[in-house]
Short mmCIF file of C-alpha atoms and ligand atoms in Angstrom, two decimals:
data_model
loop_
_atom_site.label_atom_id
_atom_site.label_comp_id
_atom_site.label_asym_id
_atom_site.label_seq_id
_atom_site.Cartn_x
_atom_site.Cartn_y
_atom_site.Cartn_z
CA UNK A 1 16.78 -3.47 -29.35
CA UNK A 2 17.32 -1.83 -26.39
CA UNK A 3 20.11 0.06 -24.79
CA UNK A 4 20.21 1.46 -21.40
CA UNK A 5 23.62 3.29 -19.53
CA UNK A 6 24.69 2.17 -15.95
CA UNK A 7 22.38 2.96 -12.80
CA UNK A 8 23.61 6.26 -11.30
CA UNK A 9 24.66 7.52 -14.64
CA UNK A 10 24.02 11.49 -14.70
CA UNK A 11 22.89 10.82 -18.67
CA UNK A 12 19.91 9.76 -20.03
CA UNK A 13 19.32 6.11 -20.57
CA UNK A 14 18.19 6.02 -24.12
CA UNK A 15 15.77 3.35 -25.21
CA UNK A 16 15.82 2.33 -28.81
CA UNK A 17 12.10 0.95 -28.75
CA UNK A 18 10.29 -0.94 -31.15
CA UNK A 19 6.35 -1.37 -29.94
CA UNK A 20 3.06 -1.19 -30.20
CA UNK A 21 1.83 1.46 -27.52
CA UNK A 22 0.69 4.88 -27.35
CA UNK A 23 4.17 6.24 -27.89
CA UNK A 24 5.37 6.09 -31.71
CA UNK A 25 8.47 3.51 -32.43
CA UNK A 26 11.09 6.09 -32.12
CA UNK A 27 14.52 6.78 -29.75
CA UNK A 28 13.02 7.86 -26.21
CA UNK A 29 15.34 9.59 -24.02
CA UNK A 30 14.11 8.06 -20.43
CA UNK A 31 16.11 9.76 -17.50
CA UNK A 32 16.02 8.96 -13.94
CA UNK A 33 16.82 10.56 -10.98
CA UNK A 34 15.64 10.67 -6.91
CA UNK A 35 12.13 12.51 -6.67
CA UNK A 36 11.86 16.17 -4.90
CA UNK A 37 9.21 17.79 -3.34
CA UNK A 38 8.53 19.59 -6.47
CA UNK A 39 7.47 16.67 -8.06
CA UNK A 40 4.82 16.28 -5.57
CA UNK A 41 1.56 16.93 -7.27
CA UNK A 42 2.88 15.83 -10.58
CA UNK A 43 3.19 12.35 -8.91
CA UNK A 44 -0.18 11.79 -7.02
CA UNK A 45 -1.28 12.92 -10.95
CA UNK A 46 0.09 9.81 -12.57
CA UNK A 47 -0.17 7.40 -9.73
CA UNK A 48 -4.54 8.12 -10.51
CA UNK A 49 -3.82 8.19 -14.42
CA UNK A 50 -1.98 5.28 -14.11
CA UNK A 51 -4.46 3.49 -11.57
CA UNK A 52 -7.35 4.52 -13.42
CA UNK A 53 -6.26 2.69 -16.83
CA UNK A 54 -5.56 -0.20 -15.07
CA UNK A 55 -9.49 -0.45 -13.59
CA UNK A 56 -10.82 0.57 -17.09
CA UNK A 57 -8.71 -1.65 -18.70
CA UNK A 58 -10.13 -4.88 -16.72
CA UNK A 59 -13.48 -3.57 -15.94
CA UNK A 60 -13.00 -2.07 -12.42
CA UNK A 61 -13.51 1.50 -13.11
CA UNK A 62 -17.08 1.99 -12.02
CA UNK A 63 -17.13 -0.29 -8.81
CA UNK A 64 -13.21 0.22 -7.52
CA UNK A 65 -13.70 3.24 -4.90
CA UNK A 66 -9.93 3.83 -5.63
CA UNK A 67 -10.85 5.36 -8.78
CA UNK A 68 -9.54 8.93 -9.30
CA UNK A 69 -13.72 10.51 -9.42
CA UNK A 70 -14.17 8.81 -6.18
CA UNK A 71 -11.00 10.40 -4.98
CA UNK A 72 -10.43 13.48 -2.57
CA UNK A 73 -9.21 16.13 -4.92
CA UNK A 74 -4.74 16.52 -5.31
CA UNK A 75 -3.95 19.10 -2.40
CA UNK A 76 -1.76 21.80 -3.73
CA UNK A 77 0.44 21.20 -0.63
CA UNK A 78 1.27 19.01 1.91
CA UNK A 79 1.88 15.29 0.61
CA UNK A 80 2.24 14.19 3.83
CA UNK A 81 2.84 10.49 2.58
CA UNK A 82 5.50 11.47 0.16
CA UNK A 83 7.31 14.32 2.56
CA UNK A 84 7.91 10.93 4.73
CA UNK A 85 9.23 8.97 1.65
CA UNK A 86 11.79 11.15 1.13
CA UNK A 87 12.61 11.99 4.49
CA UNK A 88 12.66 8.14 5.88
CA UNK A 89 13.35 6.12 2.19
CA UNK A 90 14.70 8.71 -0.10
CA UNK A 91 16.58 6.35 -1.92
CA UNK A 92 13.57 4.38 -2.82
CA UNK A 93 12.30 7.49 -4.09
CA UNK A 94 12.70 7.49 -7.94
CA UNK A 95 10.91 9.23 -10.83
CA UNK A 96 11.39 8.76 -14.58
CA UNK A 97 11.38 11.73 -17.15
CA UNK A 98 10.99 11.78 -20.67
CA UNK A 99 11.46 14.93 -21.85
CA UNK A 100 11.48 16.62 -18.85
CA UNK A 101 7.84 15.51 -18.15
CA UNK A 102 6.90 12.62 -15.57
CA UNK A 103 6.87 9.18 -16.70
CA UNK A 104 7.23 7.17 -14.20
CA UNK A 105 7.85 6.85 -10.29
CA UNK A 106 8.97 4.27 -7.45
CA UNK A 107 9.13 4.25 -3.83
CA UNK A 108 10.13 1.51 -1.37
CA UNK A 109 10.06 1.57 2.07
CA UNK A 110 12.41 -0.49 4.77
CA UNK A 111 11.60 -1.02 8.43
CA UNK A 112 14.10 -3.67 10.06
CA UNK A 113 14.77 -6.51 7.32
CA UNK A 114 11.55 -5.80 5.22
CA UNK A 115 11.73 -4.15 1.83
CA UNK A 116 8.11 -2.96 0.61
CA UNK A 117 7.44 -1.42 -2.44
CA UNK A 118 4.62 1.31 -1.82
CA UNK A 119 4.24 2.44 -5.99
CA UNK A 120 5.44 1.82 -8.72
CA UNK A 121 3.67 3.53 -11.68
CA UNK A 122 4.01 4.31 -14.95
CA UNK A 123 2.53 6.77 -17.38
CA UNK A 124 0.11 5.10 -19.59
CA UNK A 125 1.40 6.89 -22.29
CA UNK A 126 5.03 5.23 -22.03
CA UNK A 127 4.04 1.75 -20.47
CA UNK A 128 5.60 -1.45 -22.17
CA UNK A 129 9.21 0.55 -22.54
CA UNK A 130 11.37 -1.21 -19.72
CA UNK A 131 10.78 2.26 -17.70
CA UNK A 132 8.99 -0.01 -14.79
CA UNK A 133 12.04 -2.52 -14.52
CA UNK A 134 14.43 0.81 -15.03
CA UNK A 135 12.80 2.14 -11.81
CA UNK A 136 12.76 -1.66 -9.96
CA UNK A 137 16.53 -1.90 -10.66
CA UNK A 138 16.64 1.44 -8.99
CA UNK A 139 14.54 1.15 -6.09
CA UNK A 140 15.29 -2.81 -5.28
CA UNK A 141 19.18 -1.42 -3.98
CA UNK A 142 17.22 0.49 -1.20
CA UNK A 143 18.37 -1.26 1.71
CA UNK A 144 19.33 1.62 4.90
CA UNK A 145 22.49 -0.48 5.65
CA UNK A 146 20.00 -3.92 6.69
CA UNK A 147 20.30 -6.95 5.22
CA UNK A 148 16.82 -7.42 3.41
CA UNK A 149 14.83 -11.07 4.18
CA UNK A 150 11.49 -9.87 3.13
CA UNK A 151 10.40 -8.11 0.00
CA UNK A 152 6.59 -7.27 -0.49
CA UNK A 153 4.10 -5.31 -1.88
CA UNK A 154 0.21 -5.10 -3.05
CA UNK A 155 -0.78 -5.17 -6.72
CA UNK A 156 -3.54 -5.23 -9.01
CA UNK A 157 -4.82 -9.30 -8.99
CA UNK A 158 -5.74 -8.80 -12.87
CA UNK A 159 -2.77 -6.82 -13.85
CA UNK A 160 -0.29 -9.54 -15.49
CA UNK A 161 2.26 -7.28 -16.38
CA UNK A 162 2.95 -5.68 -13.17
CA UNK A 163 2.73 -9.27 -11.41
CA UNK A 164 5.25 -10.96 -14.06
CA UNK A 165 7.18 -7.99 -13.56
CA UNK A 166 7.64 -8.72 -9.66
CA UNK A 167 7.99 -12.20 -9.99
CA UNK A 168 10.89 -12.02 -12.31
CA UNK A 169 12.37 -10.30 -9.07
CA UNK A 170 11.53 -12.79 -6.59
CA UNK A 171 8.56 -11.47 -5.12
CA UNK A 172 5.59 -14.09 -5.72
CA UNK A 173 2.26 -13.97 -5.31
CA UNK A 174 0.86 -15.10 -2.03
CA UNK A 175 -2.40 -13.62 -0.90
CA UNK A 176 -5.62 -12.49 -2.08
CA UNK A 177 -6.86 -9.06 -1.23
CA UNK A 178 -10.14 -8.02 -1.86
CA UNK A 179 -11.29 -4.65 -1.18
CA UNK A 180 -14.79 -4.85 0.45
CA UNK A 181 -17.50 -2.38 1.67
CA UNK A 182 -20.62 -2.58 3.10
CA UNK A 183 -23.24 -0.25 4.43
CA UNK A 184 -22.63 1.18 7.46
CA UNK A 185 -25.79 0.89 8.67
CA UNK A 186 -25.90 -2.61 8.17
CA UNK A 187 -22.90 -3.36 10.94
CA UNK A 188 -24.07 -5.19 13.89
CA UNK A 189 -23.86 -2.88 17.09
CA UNK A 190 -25.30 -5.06 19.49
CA UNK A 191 -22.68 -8.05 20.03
CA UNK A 192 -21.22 -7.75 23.42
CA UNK A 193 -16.86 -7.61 23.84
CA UNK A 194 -15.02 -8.49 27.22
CA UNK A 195 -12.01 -6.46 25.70
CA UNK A 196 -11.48 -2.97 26.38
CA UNK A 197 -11.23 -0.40 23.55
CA UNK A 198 -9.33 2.99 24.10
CA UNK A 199 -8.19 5.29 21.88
CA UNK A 200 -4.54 5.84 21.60
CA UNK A 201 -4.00 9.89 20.89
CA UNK A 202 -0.30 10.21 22.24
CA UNK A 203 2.17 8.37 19.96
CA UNK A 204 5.00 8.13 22.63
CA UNK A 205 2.92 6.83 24.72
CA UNK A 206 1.53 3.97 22.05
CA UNK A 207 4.89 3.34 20.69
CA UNK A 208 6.15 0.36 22.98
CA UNK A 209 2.65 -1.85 22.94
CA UNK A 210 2.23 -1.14 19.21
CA UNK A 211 5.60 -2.27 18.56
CA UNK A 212 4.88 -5.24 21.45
CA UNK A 213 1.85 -6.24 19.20
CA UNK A 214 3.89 -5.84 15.39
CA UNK A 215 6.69 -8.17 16.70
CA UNK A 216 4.57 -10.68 17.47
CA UNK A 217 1.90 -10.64 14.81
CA UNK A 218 3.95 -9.35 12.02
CA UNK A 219 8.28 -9.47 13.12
CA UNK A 220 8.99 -6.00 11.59
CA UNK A 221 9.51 -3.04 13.39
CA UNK A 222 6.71 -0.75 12.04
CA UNK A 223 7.19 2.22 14.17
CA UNK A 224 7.48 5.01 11.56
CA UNK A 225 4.34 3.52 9.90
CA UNK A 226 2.73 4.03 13.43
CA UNK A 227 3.99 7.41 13.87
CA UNK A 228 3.09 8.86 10.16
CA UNK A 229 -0.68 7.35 10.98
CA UNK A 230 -0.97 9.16 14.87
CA UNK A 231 0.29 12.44 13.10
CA UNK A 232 -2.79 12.52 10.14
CA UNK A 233 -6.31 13.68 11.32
CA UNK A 234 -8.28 11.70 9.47
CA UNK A 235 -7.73 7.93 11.38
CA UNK A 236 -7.75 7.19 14.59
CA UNK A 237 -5.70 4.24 16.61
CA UNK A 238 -7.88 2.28 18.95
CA UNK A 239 -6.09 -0.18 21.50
CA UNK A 240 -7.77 -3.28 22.83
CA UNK A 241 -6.94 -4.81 26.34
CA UNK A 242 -7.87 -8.14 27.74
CA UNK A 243 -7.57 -6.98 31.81
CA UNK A 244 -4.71 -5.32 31.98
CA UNK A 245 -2.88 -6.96 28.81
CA UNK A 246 -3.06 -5.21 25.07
CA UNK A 247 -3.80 -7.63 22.77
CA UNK A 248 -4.92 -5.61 19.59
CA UNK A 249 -5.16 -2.29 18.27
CA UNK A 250 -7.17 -1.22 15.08
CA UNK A 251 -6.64 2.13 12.91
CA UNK A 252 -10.39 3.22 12.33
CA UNK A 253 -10.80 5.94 9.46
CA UNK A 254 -13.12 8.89 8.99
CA UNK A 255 -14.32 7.06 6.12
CA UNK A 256 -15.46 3.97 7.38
CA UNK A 257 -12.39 1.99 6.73
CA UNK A 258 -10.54 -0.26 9.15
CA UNK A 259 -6.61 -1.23 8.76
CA UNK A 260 -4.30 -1.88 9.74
CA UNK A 261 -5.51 -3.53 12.31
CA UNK A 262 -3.41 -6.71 14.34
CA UNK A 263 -3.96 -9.16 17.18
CA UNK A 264 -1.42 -11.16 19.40
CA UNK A 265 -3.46 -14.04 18.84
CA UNK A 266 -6.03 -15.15 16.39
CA UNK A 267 -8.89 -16.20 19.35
CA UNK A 268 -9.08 -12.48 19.74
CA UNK A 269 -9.48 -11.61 16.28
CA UNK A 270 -13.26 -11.79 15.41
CA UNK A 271 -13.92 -9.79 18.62
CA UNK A 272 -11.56 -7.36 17.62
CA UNK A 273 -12.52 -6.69 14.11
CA UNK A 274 -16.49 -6.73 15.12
CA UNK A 275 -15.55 -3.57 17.58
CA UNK A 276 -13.61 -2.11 15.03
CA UNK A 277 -16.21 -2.29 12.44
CA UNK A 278 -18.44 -0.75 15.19
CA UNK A 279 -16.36 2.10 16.12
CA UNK A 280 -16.25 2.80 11.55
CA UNK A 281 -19.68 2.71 11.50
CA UNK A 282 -20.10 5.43 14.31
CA UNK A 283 -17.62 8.05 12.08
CA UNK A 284 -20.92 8.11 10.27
CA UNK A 285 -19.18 7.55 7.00
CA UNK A 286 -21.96 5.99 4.48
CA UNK A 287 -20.18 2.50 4.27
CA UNK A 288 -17.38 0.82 5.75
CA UNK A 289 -14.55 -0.90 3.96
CA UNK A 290 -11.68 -3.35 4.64
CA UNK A 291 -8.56 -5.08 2.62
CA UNK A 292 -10.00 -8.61 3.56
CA UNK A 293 -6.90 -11.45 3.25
CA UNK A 294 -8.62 -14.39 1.28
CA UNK A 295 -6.92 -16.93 3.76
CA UNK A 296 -8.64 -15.16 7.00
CA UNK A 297 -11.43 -17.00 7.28
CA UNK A 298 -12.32 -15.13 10.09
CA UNK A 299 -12.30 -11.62 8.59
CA UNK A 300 -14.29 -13.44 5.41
CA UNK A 301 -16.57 -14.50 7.44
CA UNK A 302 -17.47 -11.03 9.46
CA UNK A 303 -17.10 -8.99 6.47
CA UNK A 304 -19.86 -11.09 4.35
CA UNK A 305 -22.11 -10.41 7.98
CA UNK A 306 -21.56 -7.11 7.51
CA UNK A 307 -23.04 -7.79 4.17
CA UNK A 308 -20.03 -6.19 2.64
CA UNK A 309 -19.61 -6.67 -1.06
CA UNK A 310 -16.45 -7.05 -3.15
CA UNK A 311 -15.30 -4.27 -5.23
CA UNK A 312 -11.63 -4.87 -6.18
CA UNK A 313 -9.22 -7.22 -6.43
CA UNK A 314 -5.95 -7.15 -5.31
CA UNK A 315 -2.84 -9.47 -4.54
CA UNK A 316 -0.55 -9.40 -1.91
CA UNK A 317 3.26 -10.71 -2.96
CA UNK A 318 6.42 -11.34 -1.51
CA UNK A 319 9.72 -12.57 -1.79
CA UNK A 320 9.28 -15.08 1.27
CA UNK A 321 5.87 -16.16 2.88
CA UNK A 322 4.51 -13.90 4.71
CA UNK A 323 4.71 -14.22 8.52
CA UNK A 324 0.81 -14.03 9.74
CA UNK A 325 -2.11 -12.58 7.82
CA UNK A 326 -4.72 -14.62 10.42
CA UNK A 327 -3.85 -11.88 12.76
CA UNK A 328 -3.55 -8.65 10.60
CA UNK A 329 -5.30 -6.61 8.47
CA UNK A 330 -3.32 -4.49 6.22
CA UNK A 331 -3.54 -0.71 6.03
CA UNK A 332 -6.80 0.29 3.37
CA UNK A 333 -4.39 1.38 0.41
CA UNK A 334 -1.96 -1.28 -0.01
CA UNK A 335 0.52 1.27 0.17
CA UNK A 336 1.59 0.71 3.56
CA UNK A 337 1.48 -2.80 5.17
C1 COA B 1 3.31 -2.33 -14.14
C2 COA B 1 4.16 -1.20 -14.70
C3 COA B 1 4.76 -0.39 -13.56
C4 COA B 1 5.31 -1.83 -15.51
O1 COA B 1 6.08 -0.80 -16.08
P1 COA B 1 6.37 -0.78 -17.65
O2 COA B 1 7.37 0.26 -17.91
O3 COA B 1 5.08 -0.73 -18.37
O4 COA B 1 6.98 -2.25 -17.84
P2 COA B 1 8.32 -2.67 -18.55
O5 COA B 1 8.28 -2.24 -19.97
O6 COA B 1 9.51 -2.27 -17.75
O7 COA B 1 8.23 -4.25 -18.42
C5 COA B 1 7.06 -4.94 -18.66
C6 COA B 1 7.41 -6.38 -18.92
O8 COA B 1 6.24 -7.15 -18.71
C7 COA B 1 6.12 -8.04 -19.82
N1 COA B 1 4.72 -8.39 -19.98
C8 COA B 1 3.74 -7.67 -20.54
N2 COA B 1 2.59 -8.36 -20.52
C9 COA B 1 2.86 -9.54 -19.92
C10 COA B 1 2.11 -10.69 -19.59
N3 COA B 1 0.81 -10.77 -19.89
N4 COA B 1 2.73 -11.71 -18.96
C11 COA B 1 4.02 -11.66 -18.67
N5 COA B 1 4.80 -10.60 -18.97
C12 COA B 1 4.22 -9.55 -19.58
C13 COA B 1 6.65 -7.25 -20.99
O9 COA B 1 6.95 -8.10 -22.06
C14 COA B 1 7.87 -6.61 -20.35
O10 COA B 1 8.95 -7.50 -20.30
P3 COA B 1 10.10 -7.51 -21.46
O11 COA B 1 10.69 -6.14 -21.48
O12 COA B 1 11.07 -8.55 -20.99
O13 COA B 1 9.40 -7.86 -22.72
C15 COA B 1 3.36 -0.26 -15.65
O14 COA B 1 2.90 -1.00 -16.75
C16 COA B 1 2.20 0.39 -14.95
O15 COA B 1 2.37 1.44 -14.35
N6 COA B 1 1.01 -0.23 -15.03
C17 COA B 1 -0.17 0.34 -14.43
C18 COA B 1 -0.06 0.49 -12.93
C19 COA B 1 0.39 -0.75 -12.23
O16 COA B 1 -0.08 -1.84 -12.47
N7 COA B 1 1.33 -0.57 -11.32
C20 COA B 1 1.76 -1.60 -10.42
C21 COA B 1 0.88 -1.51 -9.25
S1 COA B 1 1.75 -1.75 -7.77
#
């Protein structure tokens, strides 16, 4: 049986739990409140604990490079990522306590009409306890005064839980993801481009033909996303021009990885993914790496070139279909579209 108080109740929900995980059948006092700065490095700390039993679980833990070893070590400050969460979304910002330690956190973004749910993680030690759909409920009102059409996020393909759990609110699976990487010495350097690459250093400047490029590739204002990625130092935003006219940009990182990365039309896609993958494997990183979309042939088809392998599996979901992924390339984490 379970029992849980209203959302936005100062008092503990209190679960009366009957299961089969870690945690003993016993009463668990699971309260929930909006996440604070403090929380910081207690959160990147379950987000890898978390992530990391879900690739040993199914086999992933050795060949996923998003496995905590793999990892940059936790910063003791400066979350950059979450500072903006709470800043921009923070009432999609939402951790769970048992006890008064960590057992769980959520946070949603919104740009424009799209909802997108960034994490959502449990504690393996309290998993199966209705704490995930406690923090959905929560995190599923964030809204910023728009009227929602979209809802969508990137999960785990061979997690069933956390994909049942989304389905049962409306978001559907919809796209494979797989995360790829290849040597980067292996990338072709020679094939010739009539576009122009430049890179794009002042955001202001950027802003307007970024935005020109999202609304007709993707149809949500993205601009914050834009702005967080100009202000980190380890990516860089290249812009590509046919003549005069932008037609792509691509975010290359330090360590080989391209995304996101869009197109205002697919003709100019191959060309601008093959530069892109060119301009990773000159950061000198070891290999280069990219979320490919299973239903871009295109992107497929360069990355297996590349002789890029497959290392995880992921799965892109939403509440509606989503508007073009034969033009886009998502950012490398999932975590931001
Ligand atoms: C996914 C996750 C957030 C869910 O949170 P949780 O607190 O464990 O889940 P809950 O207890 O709220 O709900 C899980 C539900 O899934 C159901 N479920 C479990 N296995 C299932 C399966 N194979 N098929 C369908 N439903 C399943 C459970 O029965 C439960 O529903 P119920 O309460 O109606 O019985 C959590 O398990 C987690 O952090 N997993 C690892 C990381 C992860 O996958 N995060 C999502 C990545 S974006």
């Amino acid at each position: 049986m379970r029992i849980s108080l209203p959302l936005g109740s100062p008092l503990p929900s209190i679960l009366y739990v009957s299961i089969t995980g870690p945690v003993a059948p016993t009463l668990l006092d699971v309260s929930y409140r909006k996440a604070k700065v403090e929380d910081f490095p207690g959160i990147l700390n379950l987000i890898r604990n978390s992530f990391d039993g879900v690739l040993r679980e199914h086999g992933f833990f050795d060949s996923s490079p998003f496995a905590s070893p793999k990892l940059p070590a936790i910063p003791q400050q400066g979350f950059p990522w979450f500072e903006m969460g709470l800043k921009e979304d923070g009432e999609g910002f939402w951790v769970a306590e048992v006890e008064g330690k960590l057992a769980g956190l959520t946070l949603s973004w919104v740009r424009g009409s799209l909802w997108y749910l960034a994490h959502l993680f449990v504690s393996p030690d309290y998993q199966g306890l209705n704490i995930g759909q406690n923090l959905m409920d929560r995190t599923m009102k964030h809204h910023k005064g728009s009227t929602i059409t979209n809802r969508a996020l990137a999960t785990f393909a061979y997690n069933p839980v956390s994909i049942s759990l989304y389905a049962r609110y409306g978001i559907y699976p919809r796209e494979p993801l797989y995360w790829m990487e290849g040597p980067s010495q292996q990338v072709k350097t020679g094939a010739s481009t009539k576009l122009r690459n430049e890179r794009m250093v002042d955001f202001e400047k950027a802003r307007s033909i970024l935005t020109r490029i999202d609304e007709l590739t993707l149809g949500y204002p993205r601009e914050k996303n834009h702005e967080f990625l100009f202000g980190l130092p380890t990516v860089r935003c290249h812009l590509f021009s046919s003549g005069k006219e932008p037609v792509g940009y691509a975010y290359v990182w330090q360590n080989g990885r391209v995304g996101p990365l869009a197109t205002v039309s697919h003709e100019i896609f191959r060309d601008v993914l093959k530069s892109a993958f060119r301009l990773a494997a000159a950061e000198g990183a070891p290999n280069v790496g990219i979320a490919a979309t299973g239903s871009n042939e295109q992107l497929m088809q360069v990355a297996l070139e590349q002789k890029m392998r497959i290392l995880d599996n992921y799965l892109f979901m939403s509440s509606k279909p989503f508007p073009n992924f034969s033009n886009y390339v998502l950012y490398p984490t999932g975590a931001m579209l």
